[in-house]
C-alpha cells in the first residue's frame, strides 16, 4: 500500500509528525504538496489570498524540502490542484493508498481537509490526521480564556515540549534561500551565535535592523520550523548559556502565536466577520477607495504609515510596531473596514498566518479578544520609535 503524506504547512523534514506517521507504516511513502491555485489565487477584497512574496517564499521552501526528502530517499511531488484533486489522481493510478493529513484549524484549509476525508471515506481509503501546528497538542476549548493573560498563565503551568538540540546548519549559499535549512541556520545565528535573543525585550519594538527581533515568522508560518523546535531551542539556550528578560519575552511572544491559533480554532466562523469574536453589531464603515488606495500605495498624509506600506509591498515583511501603526491608521484614522487591511496584509506578507493576522487586526479594531480599541497616535509613535527619521527616510519617499 502507498502512504501519501500531505504536507500543507509542514515544509520541513525534522519534527514532522505527518511524515513520521507516514514512515511508521513501513510502506512506500509519497510526500506531496499542493499549490491549490484555485483557492490561493482567489481575490479577497481585491487581493489574492497569496501574493508574490508568499509564493516566492513557498517555492523556495518546497525546493529545500524536496532536497531534504531526497536525502531520505523520498521524492516530493507537487500538484497545482487542491488536495482532493491530488488524492484523486494518485488513487486513480495506485488504487491501494492511505492518506496522512495535518489537522487544520479553520477556514479554507479545514474545509479542504474535510473534503479529503469525505473522498477517502467514499473510496474506502484509510485517512489519518496529525495535529502538528502548535506548541501544545491539546487545549480545553470549552474553557479557553478569551484574553491573553489567563491563557498564558494556564499554558505556562502545562508540561512543555522538550526537543533535542537542533543540529547546526550552514547557511545556504544564496542570501535569498528559504526553507528548513535556512530556518535552522537563521535560528542558530539569532540564538547561539549573535545571542541577540538576550536583548530581545529591549529591541523588539524597533522598525529595522538585522536581529532586533527573531525574524522567525515566515519560517513558522510555512512550517520550516515547528513551534516546538523554536521553543526547545530557547530552553536549551537558557539551560546552558543564560536566562534573560529577552529569552523569556521571546517565549512570551510565541505564546501570543499560540493564543491566536487556539482562538481561531474556537472562533473560526467569526474570524472574518466585521464584528469579530466580540460579535459587535456595529455597521461596516463606508468604503472610501481613495483612502484605501492611498494607504496601500504609501501615499497617505503620514510618513510612518507610508514607509510601512512601502516596505510591506516591496519586501513582504514588516516589524510588529510598523504593522500596528499601519493597521491602526487604516481603521481609526481612515475609518475603513479592518478586513480590507487584513486582506492586503495577507496578500503581501511572506509570513501570512490567518490566525495571527486576523487576531491582530481584530485586536486593534477592538473586536477581537478584547473590546478595547487600540488607537495608535502615529505621530507620537514615529517620534518614539523612529527618532532620527531613518526608517521614514529609507521607505517613505518611494511610493512606486
Ligand atoms: C496587524 C498585524 C498583522 C499581523 N499579521 C501577522 C501574520 O500574518 N503572521 C504572523 O506570523 N504574525 C503576524 N503579526 C504578528 C507580528 O507582527 C509578527 O509575528 C512579527 O512581527 C514577526 O516578526 P518576528 O518573527 O521577528 O517576531 P518576533 O517579535 O521575533 O516574535 C517571535 C514569534 O512570535 C510570534 N509573534 C510575535 N508577535 C506576535 C503577535 N502579535 N501575534 C501573534 N504572534 C506573534 C510570531 O510567530 C513571531 O515569529 C501581525 C501583527 C499585526 C499587528
PDB file of N, CA and C in Angstrom, residues 196-291:
ATOM      1  N   UNK A 196      21.567  37.555  20.154  1.00  0.00           N
ATOM      2  CA  UNK A 196      20.696  38.735  20.107  1.00  0.00           C
ATOM      3  C   UNK A 196      19.412  38.505  20.896  1.00  0.00           C
ATOM      4  N   UNK A 197      19.062  37.258  21.079  1.00  0.00           N
ATOM      5  CA  UNK A 197      17.872  36.917  21.858  1.00  0.00           C
ATOM      6  C   UNK A 197      17.936  37.512  23.270  1.00  0.00           C
ATOM      7  N   UNK A 198      19.139  37.644  23.799  1.00  0.00           N
ATOM      8  CA  UNK A 198      19.301  38.145  25.183  1.00  0.00           C
ATOM      9  C   UNK A 198      18.724  39.555  25.317  1.00  0.00           C
ATOM     10  N   UNK A 199      18.743  40.315  24.217  1.00  0.00           N
ATOM     11  CA  UNK A 199      18.290  41.714  24.273  1.00  0.00           C
ATOM     12  C   UNK A 199      16.941  41.903  23.581  1.00  0.00           C
ATOM     13  N   UNK A 200      16.270  40.793  23.288  1.00  0.00           N
ATOM     14  CA  UNK A 200      15.036  40.863  22.508  1.00  0.00           C
ATOM     15  C   UNK A 200      14.012  41.823  23.115  1.00  0.00           C
ATOM     16  N   UNK A 201      13.870  41.791  24.426  1.00  0.00           N
ATOM     17  CA  UNK A 201      12.823  42.609  25.048  1.00  0.00           C
ATOM     18  C   UNK A 201      13.079  44.107  24.795  1.00  0.00           C
ATOM     19  N   UNK A 202      14.346  44.500  24.792  1.00  0.00           N
ATOM     20  CA  UNK A 202      14.666  45.923  24.575  1.00  0.00           C
ATOM     21  C   UNK A 202      14.587  46.305  23.095  1.00  0.00           C
ATOM     22  N   UNK A 203      14.872  45.359  22.206  1.00  0.00           N
ATOM     23  CA  UNK A 203      14.983  45.728  20.782  1.00  0.00           C
ATOM     24  C   UNK A 203      13.733  45.423  19.961  1.00  0.00           C
ATOM     25  N   UNK A 204      12.821  44.637  20.488  1.00  0.00           N
ATOM     26  CA  UNK A 204      11.726  44.083  19.667  1.00  0.00           C
ATOM     27  C   UNK A 204      10.806  45.127  19.037  1.00  0.00           C
ATOM     28  N   UNK A 205      10.805  46.343  19.590  1.00  0.00           N
ATOM     29  CA  UNK A 205       9.925  47.377  19.028  1.00  0.00           C
ATOM     30  C   UNK A 205      10.578  48.233  17.954  1.00  0.00           C
ATOM     31  N   UNK A 206      11.820  47.888  17.616  1.00  0.00           N
ATOM     32  CA  UNK A 206      12.490  48.671  16.569  1.00  0.00           C
ATOM     33  C   UNK A 206      11.821  48.416  15.224  1.00  0.00           C
ATOM     34  N   UNK A 207      12.132  49.298  14.284  1.00  0.00           N
ATOM     35  CA  UNK A 207      11.479  49.207  12.976  1.00  0.00           C
ATOM     36  C   UNK A 207      12.349  48.533  11.922  1.00  0.00           C
ATOM     37  N   UNK A 208      13.648  48.587  12.116  1.00  0.00           N
ATOM     38  CA  UNK A 208      14.515  47.919  11.128  1.00  0.00           C
ATOM     39  C   UNK A 208      15.846  47.509  11.744  1.00  0.00           C
ATOM     40  N   UNK A 209      16.542  46.642  11.024  1.00  0.00           N
ATOM     41  CA  UNK A 209      17.801  46.112  11.524  1.00  0.00           C
ATOM     42  C   UNK A 209      17.802  44.604  11.386  1.00  0.00           C
ATOM     43  N   UNK A 210      18.940  43.971  11.669  1.00  0.00           N
ATOM     44  CA  UNK A 210      19.044  42.533  11.388  1.00  0.00           C
ATOM     45  C   UNK A 210      18.406  41.672  12.475  1.00  0.00           C
ATOM     46  N   UNK A 211      18.843  41.858  13.704  1.00  0.00           N
ATOM     47  CA  UNK A 211      18.431  40.934  14.757  1.00  0.00           C
ATOM     48  C   UNK A 211      17.620  41.610  15.855  1.00  0.00           C
ATOM     49  N   UNK A 212      16.908  42.694  15.519  1.00  0.00           N
ATOM     50  CA  UNK A 212      16.148  43.361  16.588  1.00  0.00           C
ATOM     51  C   UNK A 212      14.975  42.505  17.043  1.00  0.00           C
ATOM     52  N   UNK A 213      14.486  41.666  16.135  1.00  0.00           N
ATOM     53  CA  UNK A 213      13.511  40.641  16.527  1.00  0.00           C
ATOM     54  C   UNK A 213      13.969  39.357  15.847  1.00  0.00           C
ATOM     55  N   UNK A 214      13.260  38.282  16.124  1.00  0.00           N
ATOM     56  CA  UNK A 214      13.809  36.986  15.678  1.00  0.00           C
ATOM     57  C   UNK A 214      13.686  36.752  14.167  1.00  0.00           C
ATOM     58  N   UNK A 215      12.775  37.427  13.488  1.00  0.00           N
ATOM     59  CA  UNK A 215      12.515  37.178  12.061  1.00  0.00           C
ATOM     60  C   UNK A 215      12.218  35.698  11.784  1.00  0.00           C
ATOM     61  N   UNK A 216      11.502  35.087  12.699  1.00  0.00           N
ATOM     62  CA  UNK A 216      11.166  33.666  12.512  1.00  0.00           C
ATOM     63  C   UNK A 216       9.784  33.457  11.917  1.00  0.00           C
ATOM     64  N   UNK A 217       9.009  34.550  11.812  1.00  0.00           N
ATOM     65  CA  UNK A 217       7.584  34.401  11.497  1.00  0.00           C
ATOM     66  C   UNK A 217       7.304  33.645  10.200  1.00  0.00           C
ATOM     67  N   UNK A 218       8.036  33.943   9.139  1.00  0.00           N
ATOM     68  CA  UNK A 218       7.733  33.269   7.864  1.00  0.00           C
ATOM     69  C   UNK A 218       8.106  31.790   7.946  1.00  0.00           C
ATOM     70  N   UNK A 219       9.182  31.490   8.665  1.00  0.00           N
ATOM     71  CA  UNK A 219       9.569  30.075   8.820  1.00  0.00           C
ATOM     72  C   UNK A 219       8.512  29.317   9.619  1.00  0.00           C
ATOM     73  N   UNK A 220       7.946  29.993  10.616  1.00  0.00           N
ATOM     74  CA  UNK A 220       6.890  29.342  11.404  1.00  0.00           C
ATOM     75  C   UNK A 220       5.608  29.209  10.582  1.00  0.00           C
ATOM     76  N   UNK A 221       5.298  30.258   9.829  1.00  0.00           N
ATOM     77  CA  UNK A 221       4.044  30.243   9.061  1.00  0.00           C
ATOM     78  C   UNK A 221       4.035  29.123   8.009  1.00  0.00           C
ATOM     79  N   UNK A 222       5.188  28.822   7.458  1.00  0.00           N
ATOM     80  CA  UNK A 222       5.251  27.773   6.436  1.00  0.00           C
ATOM     81  C   UNK A 222       5.712  26.442   7.035  1.00  0.00           C
ATOM     82  N   UNK A 223       5.957  26.449   8.320  1.00  0.00           N
ATOM     83  CA  UNK A 223       6.342  25.197   8.978  1.00  0.00           C
ATOM     84  C   UNK A 223       7.737  24.725   8.617  1.00  0.00           C
ATOM     85  N   UNK A 224       8.642  25.654   8.295  1.00  0.00           N
ATOM     86  CA  UNK A 224      10.041  25.251   8.076  1.00  0.00           C
ATOM     87  C   UNK A 224      10.664  24.875   9.417  1.00  0.00           C
ATOM     88  N   UNK A 225      10.087  25.427  10.472  1.00  0.00           N
ATOM     89  CA  UNK A 225      10.435  25.057  11.849  1.00  0.00           C
ATOM     90  C   UNK A 225       9.111  24.837  12.554  1.00  0.00           C
ATOM     91  N   UNK A 226       9.097  23.924  13.520  1.00  0.00           N
ATOM     92  CA  UNK A 226       7.884  23.795  14.332  1.00  0.00           C
ATOM     93  C   UNK A 226       8.014  24.739  15.521  1.00  0.00           C
ATOM     94  N   UNK A 227       6.872  25.115  16.086  1.00  0.00           N
ATOM     95  CA  UNK A 227       6.904  25.955  17.291  1.00  0.00           C
ATOM     96  C   UNK A 227       7.639  25.208  18.407  1.00  0.00           C
ATOM     97  N   UNK A 228       7.493  23.868  18.413  1.00  0.00           N
ATOM     98  CA  UNK A 228       8.185  23.056  19.430  1.00  0.00           C
ATOM     99  C   UNK A 228       9.694  23.202  19.307  1.00  0.00           C
ATOM    100  N   UNK A 229      10.179  23.219  18.054  1.00  0.00           N
ATOM    101  CA  UNK A 229      11.637  23.324  17.865  1.00  0.00           C
ATOM    102  C   UNK A 229      12.154  24.676  18.339  1.00  0.00           C
ATOM    103  N   UNK A 230      11.425  25.753  18.013  1.00  0.00           N
ATOM    104  CA  UNK A 230      11.885  27.090  18.415  1.00  0.00           C
ATOM    105  C   UNK A 230      11.866  27.200  19.939  1.00  0.00           C
ATOM    106  N   UNK A 231      10.773  26.748  20.518  1.00  0.00           N
ATOM    107  CA  UNK A 231      10.636  26.823  21.972  1.00  0.00           C
ATOM    108  C   UNK A 231      11.768  26.036  22.655  1.00  0.00           C
ATOM    109  N   UNK A 232      12.004  24.818  22.170  1.00  0.00           N
ATOM    110  CA  UNK A 232      13.016  23.967  22.809  1.00  0.00           C
ATOM    111  C   UNK A 232      14.410  24.560  22.671  1.00  0.00           C
ATOM    112  N   UNK A 233      14.662  25.170  21.519  1.00  0.00           N
ATOM    113  CA  UNK A 233      15.981  25.773  21.311  1.00  0.00           C
ATOM    114  C   UNK A 233      16.224  26.876  22.343  1.00  0.00           C
ATOM    115  N   UNK A 234      15.179  27.645  22.635  1.00  0.00           N
ATOM    116  CA  UNK A 234      15.309  28.709  23.652  1.00  0.00           C
ATOM    117  C   UNK A 234      15.565  28.068  25.028  1.00  0.00           C
ATOM    118  N   UNK A 235      14.864  26.970  25.293  1.00  0.00           N
ATOM    119  CA  UNK A 235      15.071  26.296  26.587  1.00  0.00           C
ATOM    120  C   UNK A 235      16.508  25.793  26.727  1.00  0.00           C
ATOM    121  N   UNK A 236      17.052  25.230  25.644  1.00  0.00           N
ATOM    122  CA  UNK A 236      18.441  24.744  25.679  1.00  0.00           C
ATOM    123  C   UNK A 236      19.388  25.903  25.952  1.00  0.00           C
ATOM    124  N   UNK A 237      19.119  27.036  25.285  1.00  0.00           N
ATOM    125  CA  UNK A 237      19.994  28.200  25.457  1.00  0.00           C
ATOM    126  C   UNK A 237      19.918  28.686  26.903  1.00  0.00           C
ATOM    127  N   UNK A 238      18.711  28.743  27.433  1.00  0.00           N
ATOM    128  CA  UNK A 238      18.548  29.208  28.820  1.00  0.00           C
ATOM    129  C   UNK A 238      19.253  28.258  29.787  1.00  0.00           C
ATOM    130  N   UNK A 239      19.178  26.945  29.508  1.00  0.00           N
ATOM    131  CA  UNK A 239      19.783  25.964  30.424  1.00  0.00           C
ATOM    132  C   UNK A 239      21.295  25.990  30.345  1.00  0.00           C
ATOM    133  N   UNK A 240      21.851  26.267  29.161  1.00  0.00           N
ATOM    134  CA  UNK A 240      23.300  26.124  29.052  1.00  0.00           C
ATOM    135  C   UNK A 240      24.051  27.446  28.939  1.00  0.00           C
ATOM    136  N   UNK A 241      23.382  28.547  28.596  1.00  0.00           N
ATOM    137  CA  UNK A 241      24.106  29.823  28.461  1.00  0.00           C
ATOM    138  C   UNK A 241      23.582  30.839  29.472  1.00  0.00           C
ATOM    139  N   UNK A 242      22.377  31.339  29.250  1.00  0.00           N
ATOM    140  CA  UNK A 242      21.839  32.317  30.198  1.00  0.00           C
ATOM    141  C   UNK A 242      20.339  32.500  29.994  1.00  0.00           C
ATOM    142  N   UNK A 243      19.721  32.965  31.047  1.00  0.00           N
ATOM    143  CA  UNK A 243      18.287  33.255  31.002  1.00  0.00           C
ATOM    144  C   UNK A 243      18.162  34.756  31.218  1.00  0.00           C
ATOM    145  N   UNK A 244      17.500  35.447  30.296  1.00  0.00           N
ATOM    146  CA  UNK A 244      17.354  36.898  30.442  1.00  0.00           C
ATOM    147  C   UNK A 244      15.884  37.273  30.221  1.00  0.00           C
ATOM    148  N   UNK A 245      15.595  38.567  30.417  1.00  0.00           N
ATOM    149  CA  UNK A 245      14.227  39.009  30.130  1.00  0.00           C
ATOM    150  C   UNK A 245      13.941  38.816  28.636  1.00  0.00           C
ATOM    151  N   UNK A 246      14.995  38.865  27.812  1.00  0.00           N
ATOM    152  CA  UNK A 246      14.831  38.679  26.364  1.00  0.00           C
ATOM    153  C   UNK A 246      14.427  37.258  26.026  1.00  0.00           C
ATOM    154  N   UNK A 247      15.086  36.278  26.642  1.00  0.00           N
ATOM    155  CA  UNK A 247      14.744  34.881  26.332  1.00  0.00           C
ATOM    156  C   UNK A 247      13.308  34.607  26.793  1.00  0.00           C
ATOM    157  N   UNK A 248      12.964  35.147  27.976  1.00  0.00           N
ATOM    158  CA  UNK A 248      11.593  34.970  28.469  1.00  0.00           C
ATOM    159  C   UNK A 248      10.595  35.612  27.510  1.00  0.00           C
ATOM    160  N   UNK A 249      10.944  36.806  27.002  1.00  0.00           N
ATOM    161  CA  UNK A 249       9.959  37.546  26.211  1.00  0.00           C
ATOM    162  C   UNK A 249       9.726  36.924  24.830  1.00  0.00           C
ATOM    163  N   UNK A 250      10.739  36.256  24.325  1.00  0.00           N
ATOM    164  CA  UNK A 250      10.515  35.599  23.031  1.00  0.00           C
ATOM    165  C   UNK A 250       9.518  34.443  23.209  1.00  0.00           C
ATOM    166  N   UNK A 251       9.645  33.741  24.324  1.00  0.00           N
ATOM    167  CA  UNK A 251       8.661  32.684  24.613  1.00  0.00           C
ATOM    168  C   UNK A 251       7.283  33.321  24.794  1.00  0.00           C
ATOM    169  N   UNK A 252       7.253  34.452  25.464  1.00  0.00           N
ATOM    170  CA  UNK A 252       6.004  35.186  25.687  1.00  0.00           C
ATOM    171  C   UNK A 252       5.324  35.482  24.339  1.00  0.00           C
ATOM    172  N   UNK A 253       6.108  35.910  23.365  1.00  0.00           N
ATOM    173  CA  UNK A 253       5.522  36.216  22.045  1.00  0.00           C
ATOM    174  C   UNK A 253       5.093  34.951  21.313  1.00  0.00           C
ATOM    175  N   UNK A 254       5.849  33.870  21.520  1.00  0.00           N
ATOM    176  CA  UNK A 254       5.421  32.599  20.921  1.00  0.00           C
ATOM    177  C   UNK A 254       4.086  32.169  21.506  1.00  0.00           C
ATOM    178  N   UNK A 255       3.861  32.564  22.764  1.00  0.00           N
ATOM    179  CA  UNK A 255       2.565  32.237  23.384  1.00  0.00           C
ATOM    180  C   UNK A 255       1.440  33.097  22.801  1.00  0.00           C
ATOM    181  N   UNK A 256       1.763  34.290  22.310  1.00  0.00           N
ATOM    182  CA  UNK A 256       0.749  35.073  21.580  1.00  0.00           C
ATOM    183  C   UNK A 256       0.346  34.328  20.311  1.00  0.00           C
ATOM    184  N   UNK A 257       1.351  33.794  19.645  1.00  0.00           N
ATOM    185  CA  UNK A 257       1.038  32.989  18.448  1.00  0.00           C
ATOM    186  C   UNK A 257       0.114  31.840  18.851  1.00  0.00           C
ATOM    187  N   UNK A 258       0.513  31.161  19.927  1.00  0.00           N
ATOM    188  CA  UNK A 258      -0.270  30.018  20.408  1.00  0.00           C
ATOM    189  C   UNK A 258      -1.708  30.444  20.724  1.00  0.00           C
ATOM    190  N   UNK A 259      -1.805  31.577  21.385  1.00  0.00           N
ATOM    191  CA  UNK A 259      -3.110  32.109  21.785  1.00  0.00           C
ATOM    192  C   UNK A 259      -4.015  32.311  20.566  1.00  0.00           C
ATOM    193  N   UNK A 260      -3.466  32.992  19.533  1.00  0.00           N
ATOM    194  CA  UNK A 260      -4.299  33.276  18.360  1.00  0.00           C
ATOM    195  C   UNK A 260      -4.668  32.000  17.596  1.00  0.00           C
ATOM    196  N   UNK A 261      -3.789  30.994  17.619  1.00  0.00           N
ATOM    197  CA  UNK A 261      -4.129  29.756  16.906  1.00  0.00           C
ATOM    198  C   UNK A 261      -5.332  29.086  17.565  1.00  0.00           C
ATOM    199  N   UNK A 262      -5.329  29.018  18.878  1.00  0.00           N
ATOM    200  CA  UNK A 262      -6.439  28.343  19.574  1.00  0.00           C
ATOM    201  C   UNK A 262      -7.702  29.203  19.514  1.00  0.00           C
ATOM    202  N   UNK A 263      -7.523  30.532  19.529  1.00  0.00           N
ATOM    203  CA  UNK A 263      -8.694  31.404  19.383  1.00  0.00           C
ATOM    204  C   UNK A 263      -9.349  31.174  18.018  1.00  0.00           C
ATOM    205  N   UNK A 264      -8.518  31.061  16.998  1.00  0.00           N
ATOM    206  CA  UNK A 264      -9.026  30.842  15.643  1.00  0.00           C
ATOM    207  C   UNK A 264      -9.763  29.507  15.568  1.00  0.00           C
ATOM    208  N   UNK A 265      -9.177  28.496  16.201  1.00  0.00           N
ATOM    209  CA  UNK A 265      -9.839  27.184  16.185  1.00  0.00           C
ATOM    210  C   UNK A 265     -11.241  27.300  16.794  1.00  0.00           C
ATOM    211  N   UNK A 266     -11.318  28.061  17.890  1.00  0.00           N
ATOM    212  CA  UNK A 266     -12.614  28.171  18.570  1.00  0.00           C
ATOM    213  C   UNK A 266     -13.591  29.085  17.822  1.00  0.00           C
ATOM    214  N   UNK A 267     -13.073  30.183  17.279  1.00  0.00           N
ATOM    215  CA  UNK A 267     -13.974  31.204  16.699  1.00  0.00           C
ATOM    216  C   UNK A 267     -13.851  31.308  15.182  1.00  0.00           C
ATOM    217  N   UNK A 268     -13.480  30.206  14.533  1.00  0.00           N
ATOM    218  CA  UNK A 268     -13.228  30.258  13.071  1.00  0.00           C
ATOM    219  C   UNK A 268     -14.392  30.900  12.313  1.00  0.00           C
ATOM    220  N   UNK A 269     -15.622  30.628  12.736  1.00  0.00           N
ATOM    221  CA  UNK A 269     -16.776  31.156  11.988  1.00  0.00           C
ATOM    222  C   UNK A 269     -16.893  32.671  12.086  1.00  0.00           C
ATOM    223  N   UNK A 270     -16.378  33.237  13.173  1.00  0.00           N
ATOM    224  CA  UNK A 270     -16.475  34.697  13.351  1.00  0.00           C
ATOM    225  C   UNK A 270     -15.221  35.426  12.867  1.00  0.00           C
ATOM    226  N   UNK A 271     -14.215  34.656  12.476  1.00  0.00           N
ATOM    227  CA  UNK A 271     -12.888  35.245  12.207  1.00  0.00           C
ATOM    228  C   UNK A 271     -12.915  36.290  11.087  1.00  0.00           C
ATOM    229  N   UNK A 272     -13.833  36.109  10.156  1.00  0.00           N
ATOM    230  CA  UNK A 272     -13.862  37.013   9.010  1.00  0.00           C
ATOM    231  C   UNK A 272     -15.104  37.907   9.019  1.00  0.00           C
ATOM    232  N   UNK A 273     -15.777  37.990  10.151  1.00  0.00           N
ATOM    233  CA  UNK A 273     -16.943  38.868  10.237  1.00  0.00           C
ATOM    234  C   UNK A 273     -16.490  40.219  10.780  1.00  0.00           C
ATOM    235  N   UNK A 274     -17.202  41.280  10.409  1.00  0.00           N
ATOM    236  CA  UNK A 274     -16.767  42.617  10.818  1.00  0.00           C
ATOM    237  C   UNK A 274     -16.785  42.767  12.348  1.00  0.00           C
ATOM    238  N   UNK A 275     -17.780  42.179  12.990  1.00  0.00           N
ATOM    239  CA  UNK A 275     -17.873  42.269  14.456  1.00  0.00           C
ATOM    240  C   UNK A 275     -16.919  41.345  15.189  1.00  0.00           C
ATOM    241  N   UNK A 276     -16.191  40.511  14.439  1.00  0.00           N
ATOM    242  CA  UNK A 276     -15.153  39.665  15.008  1.00  0.00           C
ATOM    243  C   UNK A 276     -15.655  38.739  16.095  1.00  0.00           C
ATOM    244  N   UNK A 277     -14.762  38.378  16.997  1.00  0.00           N
ATOM    245  CA  UNK A 277     -15.176  37.428  18.037  1.00  0.00           C
ATOM    246  C   UNK A 277     -15.953  38.131  19.150  1.00  0.00           C
ATOM    247  N   UNK A 278     -15.937  39.468  19.143  1.00  0.00           N
ATOM    248  CA  UNK A 278     -16.807  40.186  20.073  1.00  0.00           C
ATOM    249  C   UNK A 278     -18.251  40.185  19.557  1.00  0.00           C
ATOM    250  N   UNK A 279     -18.410  39.786  18.279  1.00  0.00           N
ATOM    251  CA  UNK A 279     -19.730  39.753  17.622  1.00  0.00           C
ATOM    252  C   UNK A 279     -20.450  41.086  17.788  1.00  0.00           C
ATOM    253  N   UNK A 280     -19.710  42.175  17.602  1.00  0.00           N
ATOM    254  CA  UNK A 280     -20.314  43.505  17.750  1.00  0.00           C
ATOM    255  C   UNK A 280     -21.219  43.817  16.557  1.00  0.00           C
ATOM    256  N   UNK A 281     -22.405  44.300  16.804  1.00  0.00           N
ATOM    257  CA  UNK A 281     -23.335  44.519  15.696  1.00  0.00           C
ATOM    258  C   UNK A 281     -23.146  45.859  14.966  1.00  0.00           C
ATOM    259  N   UNK A 282     -22.016  46.537  15.159  1.00  0.00           N
ATOM    260  CA  UNK A 282     -21.802  47.851  14.533  1.00  0.00           C
ATOM    261  C   UNK A 282     -21.821  47.790  13.001  1.00  0.00           C
ATOM    262  N   UNK A 283     -22.244  48.909  12.390  1.00  0.00           N
ATOM    263  CA  UNK A 283     -22.318  48.953  10.925  1.00  0.00           C
ATOM    264  C   UNK A 283     -20.917  49.006  10.317  1.00  0.00           C
ATOM    265  N   UNK A 284     -20.749  48.365   9.187  1.00  0.00           N
ATOM    266  CA  UNK A 284     -19.460  48.373   8.475  1.00  0.00           C
ATOM    267  C   UNK A 284     -19.240  49.782   7.924  1.00  0.00           C
ATOM    268  N   UNK A 285     -18.055  50.393   8.114  1.00  0.00           N
ATOM    269  CA  UNK A 285     -17.862  51.753   7.603  1.00  0.00           C
ATOM    270  C   UNK A 285     -17.922  51.799   6.082  1.00  0.00           C
ATOM    271  N   UNK A 286     -18.291  52.976   5.597  1.00  0.00           N
ATOM    272  CA  UNK A 286     -18.419  53.147   4.144  1.00  0.00           C
ATOM    273  C   UNK A 286     -17.054  52.988   3.457  1.00  0.00           C
ATOM    274  N   UNK A 287     -17.089  52.356   2.304  1.00  0.00           N
ATOM    275  CA  UNK A 287     -15.830  52.164   1.559  1.00  0.00           C
ATOM    276  C   UNK A 287     -15.374  53.502   0.993  1.00  0.00           C
ATOM    277  N   UNK A 288     -14.112  53.839   1.223  1.00  0.00           N
ATOM    278  CA  UNK A 288     -13.525  55.016   0.591  1.00  0.00           C
ATOM    279  C   UNK A 288     -12.300  54.540  -0.201  1.00  0.00           C
ATOM    280  N   UNK A 289     -12.497  54.374  -1.503  1.00  0.00           N
ATOM    281  CA  UNK A 289     -11.442  53.809  -2.348  1.00  0.00           C
ATOM    282  C   UNK A 289     -10.196  54.683  -2.390  1.00  0.00           C
ATOM    283  N   UNK A 290     -10.416  55.976  -2.311  1.00  0.00           N
ATOM    284  CA  UNK A 290      -9.282  56.894  -2.345  1.00  0.00           C
ATOM    285  C   UNK A 290      -8.391  56.643  -1.110  1.00  0.00           C
ATOM    286  N   UNK A 291      -9.009  56.576   0.071  1.00  0.00           N
ATOM    287  CA  UNK A 291      -8.252  56.305   1.303  1.00  0.00           C
ATOM    288  C   UNK A 291      -7.566  54.941   1.240  1.00  0.00           C
TER     289      UNK A 291
END
